[in-house]
Amino acid sequence: QNNKQATLSGGSVMLVRPLLFSSAAIAGRSLPLTTAMSMSSTTSGDQQCGGKSAVVFLHGLGDSPAGWSSLEHQLPSLKPSLGEDVHYVFPPAPTIGITINGGYEMPGWFDLFDWPIGISAKDDKTGKNKAAQQIEEAVEKLEKDMGIPPNRVVVGGFSQGGAVALLTAYHRRKEGKVPFAGCVCLSGWLTMKDDLEITDEVIKSTPLFWGHGQADDKVLYEQQPHGVQILRELGVDVSDAAYPMGHSSHPKEIEAMAEFLERVLKKDS
């Protein structure tokens, strides 16, 4: 696809690749792609019903569920406990116009107004809340169809997907809502910080793993220490790690993610 021209609020003009956030590359190699899916596992699907827990993982801008669905095979290869008793869900983002790409339509969880994405980036609150609602509905479906409650579910994502995972796990789990087992943010950022209020139950119940590239020139590395500090000051149990990479992923990051998932999903199992 060709680059698209986008005019930013300051009047400057930039070129942005439509698939900037679709990188599932790990240390210079791509994760193998499997068939895209919305609400079913990529192994033997609903024949695995009754699974004890679930991982809901969101792709980035311009990508599809296939971009990260190989996690379903890679994570159990690192930690066997993340195999048949864990149901994997890779929801698809809607196709929307992206302001920084001059309105070019692509799969995206919400609109973007600033480039690169630093700590002062403007929020698309409507789009982000709509995306979080989609993930909440996916979690509700897991409980209805498979008997997996929210406290046995980890929500996570890459880039835009990581931002939505944070929003879903912390901002929107208000009083009366069951907290998630954990949250994973890979190269994402903490959004809607002015609206951030986290219940005591969520603080106690939903730890976070946040991995980020030290050379990330798209979602700037400053986003990680900034977001981590805010969440830690509120009492969230955060495990954070930085890796020698740009806006992508790293084998050590996936290993750390697997260790985190095993730890939080073993609780009360």
Short mmCIF file of C-alpha atoms in Angstrom, two decimals:
data_model
loop_
_atom_site.label_atom_id
_atom_site.label_comp_id
_atom_site.label_asym_id
_atom_site.label_seq_id
_atom_site.Cartn_x
_atom_site.Cartn_y
_atom_site.Cartn_z
CA GLN A 1 0.00 0.00 0.00
CA ASN A 2 1.22 3.49 -0.72
CA ASN A 3 2.03 6.04 1.93
CA LYS A 4 -0.74 8.50 2.71
CA GLN A 5 -0.30 12.19 3.42
CA ALA A 6 -1.70 13.53 6.68
CA THR A 7 -1.94 17.15 7.83
CA LEU A 8 -1.53 17.56 11.58
CA SER A 9 -3.10 20.22 13.77
CA GLY A 10 0.05 22.32 13.69
CA GLY A 11 -0.10 22.57 9.91
CA SER A 12 2.87 20.28 9.29
CA VAL A 13 2.59 17.51 6.73
CA MET A 14 3.82 13.96 7.27
CA LEU A 15 3.73 10.60 5.58
CA VAL A 16 2.38 7.67 7.54
CA ARG A 17 2.33 4.06 6.44
CA PRO A 18 -1.12 2.52 6.80
CA LEU A 19 0.31 -0.55 8.57
CA LEU A 20 2.54 1.18 11.09
CA PHE A 21 0.97 -0.65 14.03
CA SER A 22 0.69 -4.11 12.53
CA SER A 23 4.18 -5.27 13.39
CA ALA A 24 4.26 -8.62 15.12
CA ALA A 25 7.93 -8.96 14.23
CA ILE A 26 10.09 -10.57 16.85
CA ALA A 27 13.81 -9.85 16.71
CA GLY A 28 13.86 -9.43 12.96
CA ARG A 29 11.58 -12.34 12.13
CA SER A 30 7.85 -12.38 11.72
CA LEU A 31 5.49 -14.41 13.81
CA PRO A 32 3.84 -17.11 11.65
CA LEU A 33 0.35 -16.07 10.65
CA THR A 34 -2.71 -18.22 11.07
CA THR A 35 -6.27 -17.71 9.93
CA ALA A 36 -7.88 -14.52 11.24
CA MET A 37 -10.66 -15.04 13.74
CA SER A 38 -12.99 -13.03 15.91
CA MET A 39 -14.47 -14.94 18.81
CA SER A 40 -13.16 -18.50 18.56
CA SER A 41 -9.92 -20.25 19.41
CA THR A 42 -7.54 -21.08 16.59
CA THR A 43 -6.90 -24.57 17.94
CA SER A 44 -9.83 -26.95 18.07
CA GLY A 45 -12.22 -24.09 18.69
CA ASP A 46 -15.32 -24.62 20.80
CA GLN A 47 -14.51 -28.33 21.23
CA GLN A 48 -12.22 -27.02 23.98
CA CYS A 49 -15.21 -25.52 25.84
CA GLY A 50 -14.97 -25.60 29.59
CA GLY A 51 -11.47 -24.12 29.45
CA LYS A 52 -10.47 -22.76 32.83
CA SER A 53 -9.23 -19.37 31.67
CA ALA A 54 -8.86 -17.11 28.66
CA VAL A 55 -6.54 -14.59 27.04
CA VAL A 56 -8.12 -11.83 24.95
CA PHE A 57 -5.43 -10.15 22.83
CA LEU A 58 -5.96 -7.10 20.59
CA HIS A 59 -3.94 -6.36 17.45
CA GLY A 60 -2.63 -2.95 16.42
CA LEU A 61 -3.65 -0.36 13.84
CA GLY A 62 -3.93 -1.69 10.28
CA ASP A 63 -3.55 -5.29 11.39
CA SER A 64 -5.95 -8.21 11.79
CA PRO A 65 -6.39 -10.98 14.38
CA ALA A 66 -4.03 -13.14 12.30
CA GLY A 67 -1.16 -10.77 13.12
CA TRP A 68 -0.91 -12.07 16.67
CA SER A 69 -2.86 -15.33 16.67
CA SER A 70 0.35 -17.38 16.68
CA LEU A 71 0.60 -16.46 20.37
CA GLU A 72 -1.82 -19.32 20.94
CA HIS A 73 0.92 -21.76 19.91
CA GLN A 74 3.97 -19.80 21.01
CA LEU A 75 2.91 -19.18 24.61
CA PRO A 76 2.17 -22.86 25.39
CA SER A 77 5.52 -23.79 23.85
CA LEU A 78 7.11 -21.60 26.53
CA LYS A 79 4.74 -22.49 29.36
CA PRO A 80 2.71 -25.71 28.83
CA SER A 81 0.16 -24.57 31.41
CA LEU A 82 -0.96 -21.97 28.83
CA GLY A 83 -2.13 -24.73 26.50
CA GLU A 84 -5.43 -26.58 26.35
CA ASP A 85 -6.90 -25.11 29.54
CA VAL A 86 -6.52 -21.58 28.16
CA HIS A 87 -8.91 -20.28 25.49
CA TYR A 88 -7.48 -17.59 23.17
CA VAL A 89 -9.57 -14.82 21.63
CA PHE A 90 -8.26 -12.34 19.03
CA PRO A 91 -10.99 -9.75 18.33
CA PRO A 92 -10.97 -7.78 15.06
CA ALA A 93 -10.93 -3.99 15.12
CA PRO A 94 -13.51 -2.13 13.03
CA THR A 95 -12.46 -0.31 9.86
CA ILE A 96 -12.36 3.43 10.55
CA GLY A 97 -10.85 6.63 9.16
CA ILE A 98 -7.56 7.68 10.78
CA THR A 99 -6.93 11.42 11.03
CA ILE A 100 -3.13 11.24 10.89
CA ASN A 101 -3.49 9.33 7.62
CA GLY A 102 -5.70 11.96 6.07
CA GLY A 103 -8.84 9.98 6.83
CA TYR A 104 -7.56 6.80 5.16
CA GLU A 105 -9.68 3.87 6.39
CA MET A 106 -8.07 0.82 7.96
CA PRO A 107 -8.65 -1.55 10.86
CA GLY A 108 -8.28 0.53 14.00
CA TRP A 109 -9.62 0.61 17.53
CA PHE A 110 -9.83 4.43 17.65
CA ASP A 111 -8.72 7.56 15.83
CA LEU A 112 -5.24 9.09 16.13
CA PHE A 113 -4.55 12.84 16.02
CA ASP A 114 -0.83 13.10 16.89
CA TRP A 115 2.36 11.62 15.47
CA PRO A 116 4.46 10.18 16.95
CA ILE A 117 2.39 9.25 19.98
CA GLY A 118 3.90 10.88 23.06
CA ILE A 119 2.52 11.50 26.51
CA SER A 120 0.62 14.61 25.39
CA ALA A 121 -1.25 12.84 22.58
CA LYS A 122 -4.92 13.79 22.22
CA ASP A 123 -7.55 11.18 23.12
CA ASP A 124 -10.39 9.93 20.95
CA LYS A 125 -12.57 9.23 23.98
CA THR A 126 -15.62 8.14 22.02
CA GLY A 127 -13.64 5.69 19.89
CA LYS A 128 -11.71 4.30 22.84
CA ASN A 129 -14.80 3.70 24.95
CA LYS A 130 -16.52 2.04 22.00
CA ALA A 131 -13.50 -0.25 21.55
CA ALA A 132 -13.45 -1.11 25.25
CA GLN A 133 -17.15 -1.94 25.08
CA GLN A 134 -16.44 -4.39 22.24
CA ILE A 135 -13.88 -6.16 24.43
CA GLU A 136 -16.26 -6.23 27.39
CA GLU A 137 -18.85 -7.89 25.17
CA ALA A 138 -16.27 -10.48 24.11
CA VAL A 139 -15.55 -11.22 27.78
CA GLU A 140 -19.26 -11.51 28.52
CA LYS A 141 -19.56 -13.98 25.65
CA LEU A 142 -16.76 -16.08 27.15
CA GLU A 143 -18.68 -16.36 30.41
CA LYS A 144 -22.01 -17.04 28.71
CA ASP A 145 -20.76 -19.59 26.18
CA MET A 146 -17.83 -21.20 27.99
CA GLY A 147 -18.34 -20.50 31.67
CA ILE A 148 -15.11 -18.48 31.97
CA PRO A 149 -15.66 -15.56 34.39
CA PRO A 150 -13.81 -12.22 34.06
CA ASN A 151 -11.53 -13.06 36.99
CA ARG A 152 -10.12 -15.91 34.87
CA VAL A 153 -9.51 -13.64 31.86
CA VAL A 154 -6.40 -11.64 30.93
CA VAL A 155 -6.91 -8.77 28.48
CA GLY A 156 -3.93 -7.59 26.47
CA GLY A 157 -2.82 -6.05 23.23
CA PHE A 158 -0.12 -4.52 21.07
CA SER A 159 0.13 -0.76 20.40
CA GLN A 160 -3.45 0.54 19.95
CA GLY A 161 -4.60 -2.83 21.26
CA GLY A 162 -2.50 -2.36 24.38
CA ALA A 163 -4.05 1.07 24.97
CA VAL A 164 -7.54 -0.41 24.75
CA ALA A 165 -6.57 -3.29 27.06
CA LEU A 166 -5.43 -0.82 29.73
CA LEU A 167 -8.63 1.18 29.36
CA THR A 168 -10.77 -1.94 29.62
CA ALA A 169 -8.92 -3.41 32.59
CA TYR A 170 -8.56 -0.28 34.73
CA HIS A 171 -10.73 2.72 33.79
CA ARG A 172 -13.91 0.80 33.07
CA ARG A 173 -13.98 -1.92 35.75
CA LYS A 174 -16.11 0.11 38.15
CA GLU A 175 -17.80 -0.98 41.36
CA GLY A 176 -19.92 -4.06 40.76
CA LYS A 177 -17.82 -5.32 37.85
CA VAL A 178 -15.62 -8.36 38.40
CA PRO A 179 -11.92 -7.46 37.89
CA PHE A 180 -9.82 -9.24 35.30
CA ALA A 181 -7.09 -11.72 36.23
CA GLY A 182 -4.47 -9.49 34.63
CA CYS A 183 -3.59 -7.10 31.82
CA VAL A 184 -0.81 -7.10 29.20
CA CYS A 185 0.33 -3.98 27.34
CA LEU A 186 2.95 -4.38 24.59
CA SER A 187 4.19 -1.09 23.11
CA GLY A 188 0.96 0.62 24.12
CA TRP A 189 0.10 3.68 26.18
CA LEU A 190 -2.12 4.82 29.03
CA THR A 191 -4.99 6.87 27.64
CA MET A 192 -7.67 9.12 29.16
CA LYS A 193 -5.47 9.79 32.17
CA ASP A 194 -7.67 12.62 33.45
CA ASP A 195 -10.55 10.16 33.79
CA LEU A 196 -8.55 7.44 35.51
CA GLU A 197 -10.12 6.13 38.70
CA ILE A 198 -9.39 2.53 39.73
CA THR A 199 -11.40 0.67 42.35
CA ASP A 200 -9.64 -0.96 45.29
CA GLU A 201 -10.83 -4.37 44.10
CA VAL A 202 -9.25 -3.89 40.67
CA ILE A 203 -6.01 -2.61 42.23
CA LYS A 204 -5.81 -5.77 44.34
CA SER A 205 -6.89 -8.20 41.63
CA THR A 206 -5.53 -7.04 38.25
CA PRO A 207 -1.72 -6.93 37.89
CA LEU A 208 -0.10 -5.60 34.72
CA PHE A 209 2.78 -6.63 32.46
CA TRP A 210 4.02 -3.77 30.25
CA GLY A 211 6.76 -4.32 27.67
CA HIS A 212 8.09 -1.56 25.40
CA GLY A 213 10.88 -0.89 22.93
CA GLN A 214 13.56 1.56 23.97
CA ALA A 215 13.88 2.77 20.36
CA ASP A 216 10.14 2.98 19.65
CA ASP A 217 9.63 5.97 17.35
CA LYS A 218 5.88 5.46 16.92
CA VAL A 219 4.52 4.99 20.44
CA LEU A 220 7.39 6.77 22.13
CA TYR A 221 9.27 4.97 24.88
CA GLU A 222 8.41 7.82 27.27
CA GLN A 223 4.89 6.40 27.37
CA GLN A 224 6.00 3.36 29.38
CA PRO A 225 7.67 5.00 32.41
CA HIS A 226 4.98 7.69 32.41
CA GLY A 227 2.09 5.22 32.43
CA VAL A 228 3.79 2.81 34.80
CA GLN A 229 4.41 5.57 37.35
CA ILE A 230 0.76 6.68 37.28
CA LEU A 231 -0.54 3.14 37.74
CA ARG A 232 1.97 2.26 40.47
CA GLU A 233 1.12 5.41 42.41
CA LEU A 234 -2.50 4.26 42.37
CA GLY A 235 -1.42 0.89 43.76
CA VAL A 236 -1.46 -1.35 40.68
CA ASP A 237 1.04 -4.23 40.69
CA VAL A 238 3.07 -3.48 37.53
CA SER A 239 5.82 -5.59 36.01
CA ASP A 240 7.56 -3.50 33.34
CA ALA A 241 10.45 -4.27 31.03
CA ALA A 242 12.19 -2.43 28.19
CA TYR A 243 13.83 -4.11 25.20
CA PRO A 244 16.38 -3.08 22.52
CA MET A 245 13.87 -2.70 19.69
CA GLY A 246 11.57 -0.27 17.96
CA HIS A 247 7.82 -0.66 17.55
CA SER A 248 7.76 -4.43 17.47
CA SER A 249 8.24 -7.32 19.88
CA HIS A 250 11.16 -9.32 21.22
CA PRO A 251 11.66 -13.00 22.19
CA LYS A 252 12.50 -12.01 25.76
CA GLU A 253 9.33 -9.94 25.92
CA ILE A 254 7.17 -12.90 24.86
CA GLU A 255 8.95 -15.08 27.43
CA ALA A 256 8.22 -12.52 30.14
CA MET A 257 4.61 -12.31 28.99
CA ALA A 258 4.28 -16.10 29.22
CA GLU A 259 5.70 -16.11 32.75
CA PHE A 260 3.28 -13.35 33.76
CA LEU A 261 0.28 -15.16 32.26
CA GLU A 262 1.19 -18.40 33.98
CA ARG A 263 1.49 -16.61 37.32
CA VAL A 264 -1.80 -14.71 37.17
CA LEU A 265 -3.83 -17.56 35.68
CA LYS A 266 -2.60 -20.04 38.28
CA LYS A 267 -4.20 -18.00 41.03
CA ASP A 268 -7.26 -19.77 42.46
CA SER A 269 -7.20 -22.29 39.60
#
